[in-house]
mmCIF file of C-alpha atoms in Angstrom:
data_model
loop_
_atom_site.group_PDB
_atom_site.id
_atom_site.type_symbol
_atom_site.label_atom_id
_atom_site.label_comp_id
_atom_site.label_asym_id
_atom_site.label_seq_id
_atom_site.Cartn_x
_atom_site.Cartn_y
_atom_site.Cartn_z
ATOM 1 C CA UNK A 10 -11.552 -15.067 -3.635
ATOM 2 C CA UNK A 11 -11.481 -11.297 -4.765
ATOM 3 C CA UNK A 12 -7.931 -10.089 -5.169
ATOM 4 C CA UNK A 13 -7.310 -7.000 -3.281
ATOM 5 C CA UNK A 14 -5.199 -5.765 -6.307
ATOM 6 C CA UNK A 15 -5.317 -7.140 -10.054
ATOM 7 C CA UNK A 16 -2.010 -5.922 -12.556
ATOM 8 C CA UNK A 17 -3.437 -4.052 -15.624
ATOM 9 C CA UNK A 18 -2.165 -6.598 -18.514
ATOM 10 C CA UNK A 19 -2.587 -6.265 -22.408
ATOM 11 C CA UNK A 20 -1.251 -7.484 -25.654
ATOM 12 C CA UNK A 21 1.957 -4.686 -25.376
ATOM 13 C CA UNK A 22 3.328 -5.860 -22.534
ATOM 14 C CA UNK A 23 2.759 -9.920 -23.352
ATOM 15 C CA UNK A 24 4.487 -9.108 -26.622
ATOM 16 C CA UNK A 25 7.498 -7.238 -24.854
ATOM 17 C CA UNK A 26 7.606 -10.268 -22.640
ATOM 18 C CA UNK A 27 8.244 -12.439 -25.594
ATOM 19 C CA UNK A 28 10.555 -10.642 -27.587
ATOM 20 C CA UNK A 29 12.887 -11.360 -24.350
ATOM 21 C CA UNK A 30 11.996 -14.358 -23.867
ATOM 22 C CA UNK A 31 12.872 -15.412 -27.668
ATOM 23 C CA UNK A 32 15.784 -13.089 -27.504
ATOM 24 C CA UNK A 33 17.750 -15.804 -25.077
ATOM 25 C CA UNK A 34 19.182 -12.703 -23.358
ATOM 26 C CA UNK A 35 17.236 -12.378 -20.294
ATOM 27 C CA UNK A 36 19.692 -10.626 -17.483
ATOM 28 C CA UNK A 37 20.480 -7.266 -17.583
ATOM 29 C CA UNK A 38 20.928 -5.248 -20.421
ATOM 30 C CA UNK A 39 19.376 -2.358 -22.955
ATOM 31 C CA UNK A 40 15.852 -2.972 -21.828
ATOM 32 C CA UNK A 41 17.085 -1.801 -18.285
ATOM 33 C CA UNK A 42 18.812 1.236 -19.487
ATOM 34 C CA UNK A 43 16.377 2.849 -21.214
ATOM 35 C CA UNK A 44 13.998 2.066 -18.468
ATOM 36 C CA UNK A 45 16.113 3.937 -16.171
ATOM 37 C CA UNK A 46 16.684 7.153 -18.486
ATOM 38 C CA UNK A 47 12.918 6.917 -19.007
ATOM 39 C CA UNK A 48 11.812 7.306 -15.337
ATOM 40 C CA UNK A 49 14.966 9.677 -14.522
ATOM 41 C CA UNK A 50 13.321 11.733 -16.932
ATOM 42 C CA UNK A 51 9.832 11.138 -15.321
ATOM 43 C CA UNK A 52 11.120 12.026 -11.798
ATOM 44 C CA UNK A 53 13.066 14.783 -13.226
ATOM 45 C CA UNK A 54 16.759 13.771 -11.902
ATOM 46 C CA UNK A 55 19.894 13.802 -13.529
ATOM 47 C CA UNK A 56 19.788 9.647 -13.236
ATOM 48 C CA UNK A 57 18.029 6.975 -12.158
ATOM 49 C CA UNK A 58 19.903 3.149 -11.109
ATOM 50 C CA UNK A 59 17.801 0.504 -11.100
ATOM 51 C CA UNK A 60 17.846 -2.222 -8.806
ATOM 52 C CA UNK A 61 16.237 -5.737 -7.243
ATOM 53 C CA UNK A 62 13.159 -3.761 -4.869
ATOM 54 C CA UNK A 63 12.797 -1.414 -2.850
ATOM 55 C CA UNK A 64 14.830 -2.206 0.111
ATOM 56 C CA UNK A 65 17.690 -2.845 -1.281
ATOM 57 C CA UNK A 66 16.848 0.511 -2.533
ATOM 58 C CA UNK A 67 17.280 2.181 0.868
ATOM 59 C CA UNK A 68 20.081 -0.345 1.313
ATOM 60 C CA UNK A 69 22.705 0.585 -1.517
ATOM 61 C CA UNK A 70 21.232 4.442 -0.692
ATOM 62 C CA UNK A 71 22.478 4.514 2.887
ATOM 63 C CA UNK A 72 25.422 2.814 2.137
ATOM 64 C CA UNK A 73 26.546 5.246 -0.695
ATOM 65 C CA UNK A 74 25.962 8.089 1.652
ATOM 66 C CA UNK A 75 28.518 6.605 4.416
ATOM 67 C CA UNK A 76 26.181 5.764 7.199
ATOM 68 C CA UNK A 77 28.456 4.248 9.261
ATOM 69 C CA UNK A 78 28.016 1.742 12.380
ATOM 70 C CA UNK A 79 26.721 4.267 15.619
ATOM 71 C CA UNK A 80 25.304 6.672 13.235
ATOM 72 C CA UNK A 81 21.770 7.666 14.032
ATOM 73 C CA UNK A 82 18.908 8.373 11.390
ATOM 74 C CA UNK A 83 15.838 9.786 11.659
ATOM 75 C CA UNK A 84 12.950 7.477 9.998
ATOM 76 C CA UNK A 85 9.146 7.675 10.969
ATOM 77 C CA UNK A 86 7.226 5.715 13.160
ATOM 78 C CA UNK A 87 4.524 4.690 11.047
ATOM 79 C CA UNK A 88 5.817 3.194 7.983
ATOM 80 C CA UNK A 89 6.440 -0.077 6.394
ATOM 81 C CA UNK A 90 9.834 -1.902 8.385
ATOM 82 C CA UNK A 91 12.195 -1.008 5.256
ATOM 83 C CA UNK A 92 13.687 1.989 6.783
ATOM 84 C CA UNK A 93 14.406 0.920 9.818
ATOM 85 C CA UNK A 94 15.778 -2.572 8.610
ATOM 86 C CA UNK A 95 18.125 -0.637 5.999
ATOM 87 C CA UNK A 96 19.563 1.516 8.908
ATOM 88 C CA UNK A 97 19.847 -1.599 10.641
ATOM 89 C CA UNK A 98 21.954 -2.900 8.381
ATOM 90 C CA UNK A 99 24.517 -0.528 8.791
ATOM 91 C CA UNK A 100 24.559 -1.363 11.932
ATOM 92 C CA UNK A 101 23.522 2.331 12.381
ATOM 93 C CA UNK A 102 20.900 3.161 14.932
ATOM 94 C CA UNK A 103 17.159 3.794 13.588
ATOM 95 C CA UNK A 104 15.436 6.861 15.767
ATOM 96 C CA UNK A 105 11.894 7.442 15.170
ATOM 97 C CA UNK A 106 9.941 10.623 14.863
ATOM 98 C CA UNK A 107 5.948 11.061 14.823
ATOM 99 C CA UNK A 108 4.216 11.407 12.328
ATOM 100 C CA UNK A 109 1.430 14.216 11.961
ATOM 101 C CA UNK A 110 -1.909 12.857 12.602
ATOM 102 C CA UNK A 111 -4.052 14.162 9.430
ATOM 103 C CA UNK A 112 -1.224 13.381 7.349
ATOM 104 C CA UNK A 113 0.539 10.012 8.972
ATOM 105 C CA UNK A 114 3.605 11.973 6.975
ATOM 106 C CA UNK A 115 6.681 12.374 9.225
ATOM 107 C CA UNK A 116 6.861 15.385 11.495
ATOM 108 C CA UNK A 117 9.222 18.253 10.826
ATOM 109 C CA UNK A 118 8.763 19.939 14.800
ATOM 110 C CA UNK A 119 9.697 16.270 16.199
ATOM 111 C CA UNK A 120 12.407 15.556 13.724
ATOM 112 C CA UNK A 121 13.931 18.299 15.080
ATOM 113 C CA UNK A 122 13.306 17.315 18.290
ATOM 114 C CA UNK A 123 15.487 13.976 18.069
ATOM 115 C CA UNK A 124 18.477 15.605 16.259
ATOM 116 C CA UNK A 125 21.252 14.363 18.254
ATOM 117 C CA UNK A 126 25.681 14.252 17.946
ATOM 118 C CA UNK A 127 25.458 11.587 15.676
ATOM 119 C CA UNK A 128 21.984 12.306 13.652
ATOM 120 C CA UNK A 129 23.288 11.650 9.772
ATOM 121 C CA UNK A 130 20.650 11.742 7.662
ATOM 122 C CA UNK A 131 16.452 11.797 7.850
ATOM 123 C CA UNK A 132 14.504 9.375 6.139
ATOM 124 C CA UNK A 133 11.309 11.038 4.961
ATOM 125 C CA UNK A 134 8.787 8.677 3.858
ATOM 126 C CA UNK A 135 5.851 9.909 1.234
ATOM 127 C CA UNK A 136 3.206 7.292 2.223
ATOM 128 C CA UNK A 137 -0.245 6.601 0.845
ATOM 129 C CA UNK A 138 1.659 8.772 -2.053
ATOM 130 C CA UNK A 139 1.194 11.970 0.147
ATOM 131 C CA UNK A 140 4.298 13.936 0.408
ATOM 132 C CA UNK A 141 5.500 15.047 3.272
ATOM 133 C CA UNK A 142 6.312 18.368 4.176
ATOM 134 C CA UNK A 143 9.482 18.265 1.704
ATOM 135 C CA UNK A 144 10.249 22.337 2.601
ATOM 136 C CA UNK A 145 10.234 21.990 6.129
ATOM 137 C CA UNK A 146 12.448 18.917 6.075
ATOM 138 C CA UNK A 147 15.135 20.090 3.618
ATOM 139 C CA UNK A 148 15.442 23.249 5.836
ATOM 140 C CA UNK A 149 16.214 21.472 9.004
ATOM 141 C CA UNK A 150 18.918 19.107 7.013
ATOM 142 C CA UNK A 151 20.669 22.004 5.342
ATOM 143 C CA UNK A 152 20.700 23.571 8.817
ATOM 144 C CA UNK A 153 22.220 20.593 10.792
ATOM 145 C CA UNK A 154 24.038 19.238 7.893
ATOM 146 C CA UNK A 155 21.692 16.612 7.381
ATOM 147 C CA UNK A 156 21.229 14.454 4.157
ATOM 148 C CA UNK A 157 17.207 14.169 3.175
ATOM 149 C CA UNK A 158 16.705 10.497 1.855
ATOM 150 C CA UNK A 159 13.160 9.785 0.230
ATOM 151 C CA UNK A 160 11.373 7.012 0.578
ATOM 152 C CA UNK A 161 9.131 6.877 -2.451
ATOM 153 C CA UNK A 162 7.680 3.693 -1.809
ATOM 154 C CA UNK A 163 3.940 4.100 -2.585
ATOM 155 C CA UNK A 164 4.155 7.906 -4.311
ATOM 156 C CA UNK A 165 5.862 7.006 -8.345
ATOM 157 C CA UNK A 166 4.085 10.118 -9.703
ATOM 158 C CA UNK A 167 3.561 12.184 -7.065
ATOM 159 C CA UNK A 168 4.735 16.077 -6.537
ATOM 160 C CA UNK A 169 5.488 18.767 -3.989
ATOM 161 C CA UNK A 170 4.337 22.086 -5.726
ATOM 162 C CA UNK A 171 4.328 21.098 -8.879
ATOM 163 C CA UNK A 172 7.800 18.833 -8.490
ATOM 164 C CA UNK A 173 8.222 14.881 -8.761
ATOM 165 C CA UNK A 174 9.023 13.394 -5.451
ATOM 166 C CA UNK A 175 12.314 11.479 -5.455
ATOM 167 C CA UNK A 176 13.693 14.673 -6.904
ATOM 168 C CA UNK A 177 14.696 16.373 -3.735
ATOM 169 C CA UNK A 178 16.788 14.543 -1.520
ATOM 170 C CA UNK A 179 20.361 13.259 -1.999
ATOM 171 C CA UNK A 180 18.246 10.097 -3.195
ATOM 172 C CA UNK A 181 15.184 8.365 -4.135
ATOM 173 C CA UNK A 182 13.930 5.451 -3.375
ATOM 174 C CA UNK A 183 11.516 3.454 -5.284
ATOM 175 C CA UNK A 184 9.982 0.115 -5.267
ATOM 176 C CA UNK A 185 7.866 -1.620 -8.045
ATOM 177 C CA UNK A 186 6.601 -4.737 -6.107
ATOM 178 C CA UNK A 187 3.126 -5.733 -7.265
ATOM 179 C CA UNK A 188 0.999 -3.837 -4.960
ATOM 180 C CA UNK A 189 2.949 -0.548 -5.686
ATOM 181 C CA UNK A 190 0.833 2.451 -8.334
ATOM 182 C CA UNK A 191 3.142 0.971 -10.302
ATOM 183 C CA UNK A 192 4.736 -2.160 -10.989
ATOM 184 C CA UNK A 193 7.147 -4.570 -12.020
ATOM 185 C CA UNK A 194 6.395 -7.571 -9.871
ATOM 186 C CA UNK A 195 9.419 -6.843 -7.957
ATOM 187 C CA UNK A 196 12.085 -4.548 -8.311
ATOM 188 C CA UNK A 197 13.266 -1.265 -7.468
ATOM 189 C CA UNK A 198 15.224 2.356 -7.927
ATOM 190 C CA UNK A 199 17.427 4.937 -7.037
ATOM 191 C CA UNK A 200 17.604 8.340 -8.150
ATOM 192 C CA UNK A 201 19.820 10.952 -7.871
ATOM 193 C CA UNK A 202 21.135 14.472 -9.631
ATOM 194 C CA UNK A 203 24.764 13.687 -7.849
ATOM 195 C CA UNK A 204 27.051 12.005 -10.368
ATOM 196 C CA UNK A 205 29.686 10.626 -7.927
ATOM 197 C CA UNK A 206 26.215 9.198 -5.840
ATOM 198 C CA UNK A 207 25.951 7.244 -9.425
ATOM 199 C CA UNK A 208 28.822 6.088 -9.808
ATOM 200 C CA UNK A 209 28.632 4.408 -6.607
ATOM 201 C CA UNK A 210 25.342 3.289 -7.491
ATOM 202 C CA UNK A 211 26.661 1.635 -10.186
ATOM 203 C CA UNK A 212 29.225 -0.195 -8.512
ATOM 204 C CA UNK A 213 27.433 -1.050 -5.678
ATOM 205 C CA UNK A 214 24.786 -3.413 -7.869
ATOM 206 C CA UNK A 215 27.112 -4.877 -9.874
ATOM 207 C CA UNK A 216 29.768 -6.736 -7.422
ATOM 208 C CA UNK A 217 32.052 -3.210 -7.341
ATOM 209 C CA UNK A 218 32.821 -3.896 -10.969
ATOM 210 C CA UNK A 219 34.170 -0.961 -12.714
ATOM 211 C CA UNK A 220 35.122 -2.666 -15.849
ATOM 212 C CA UNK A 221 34.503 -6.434 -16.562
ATOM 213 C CA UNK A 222 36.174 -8.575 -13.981
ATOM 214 C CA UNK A 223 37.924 -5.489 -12.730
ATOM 215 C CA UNK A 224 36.392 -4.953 -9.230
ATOM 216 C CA UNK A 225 37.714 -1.517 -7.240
ATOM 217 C CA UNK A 226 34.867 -2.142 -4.345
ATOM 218 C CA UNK A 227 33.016 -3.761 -2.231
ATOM 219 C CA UNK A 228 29.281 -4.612 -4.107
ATOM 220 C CA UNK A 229 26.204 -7.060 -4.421
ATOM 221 C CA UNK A 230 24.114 -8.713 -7.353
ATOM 222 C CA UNK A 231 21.231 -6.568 -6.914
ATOM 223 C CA UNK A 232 20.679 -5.903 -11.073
ATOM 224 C CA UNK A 233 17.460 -5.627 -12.161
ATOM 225 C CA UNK A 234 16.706 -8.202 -15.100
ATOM 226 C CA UNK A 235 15.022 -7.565 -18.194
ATOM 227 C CA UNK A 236 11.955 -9.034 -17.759
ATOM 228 C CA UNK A 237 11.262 -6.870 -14.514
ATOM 229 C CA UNK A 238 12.223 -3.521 -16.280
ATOM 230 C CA UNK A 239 9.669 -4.298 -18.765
#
């Protein structure tokens, strides 16, 4: 059998692999942080917050942003299920817009069309790591009071006039599973330029836990270890 994709491995990354390994400290810790203010400074955000893949990615994002049950938001027709599911799970109500048929990129003149009472927020997806038109769809949030979420899936790397995607919207959402440009096996991220969105962020991975065993909210496991943030 030919594998459709094959991870690029060499000596660097076995030998970071077993310096954790013979650490005996493999959850989360230093590793992670400087992988996150590595690729914040990559994307070009104030922070990035790593977490467990990609959809819980656009899970903690919505949820941060206060999309609340009978909320609608905007997500394209032709993507992977992830941004429909994570609206889902705010018991929020996906709506989907077309997407433009050269690109497959979500479509600014129907996004507009489906803006409704309770639209929220737009989830713009950069697939096949084409962006979509990030202009046209930051000027239709900032007119309806809209927040831009972007789904960054498949596009680590790529830019909008000369600008990293994930940089533009309230957040970013990234995955590293192991058919992503690039990879951790699993795992995923957040970024941001907000500082309160990283506080939450923060908080939201690590069981609301603003100090050890002091929890002030409501929050998940969804830390990234240190073997993934290799």
């Amino acid at each position: 059998m030919i594998p459709i994709v094959k991870p690029l491995l060499d000596e660097e990354e076995i030998k970071k692999v077993s310096e954790v390994l013979t650490s005996g400290l493999l959850a989360s810790g230093e590793v992670v942080h400087q992988f996150e203010t590595a690729f914040a400074a990559y994307i070009g955000t104030r922070c990035a917050v790593s977490t467990t893949n990609g959809t819980t990615a656009l899970d903690i994002a919505l949820k941060i942003l206060d999309i609340q049950p009978g909320d609608e938001v905007i997500v394209p027709d032709f993507t992977f299920i992830a941004p429909a599911n994570a609206v889902l799970f705010q018991n929020a109500r996906p709506v989907f817009a077309d997407v433009d048929e050269k690109t497959f990129a979500i479509d600014p003149a129907d996004v507009l069309e489906k803006i409704k009472a309770r639209t929220k927020a737009v989830i713009g997806v950069h697939l096949f790591g084409h962006p979509f038109d990030v202009k046209a769809l930051q000027e239709i949030c900032e007119d309806h009071s809209l927040l831009l979420v972007e789904d960054c899936a498949q596009a680590h790397g790529a830019d909008y006039k000369g600008q990293k995607v994930g940089s533009f919207g309230a957040v970013g959402c990234f995955s590293f599973y192991a058919t992503k440009n690039m990879t951790t096996g699993e795992g995923g991220m957040v970024t941001t330029d907000t500082k309160e969105l990283e506080k939450k962020l923060r908080l939201i991975i690590n069981h609301g836990q603003s100090e050890k065993y002091v929890h002030t909210s409501l929050g998940y496991n969804y830390r990234m270890t240190k073997l993934i943030s290799l």
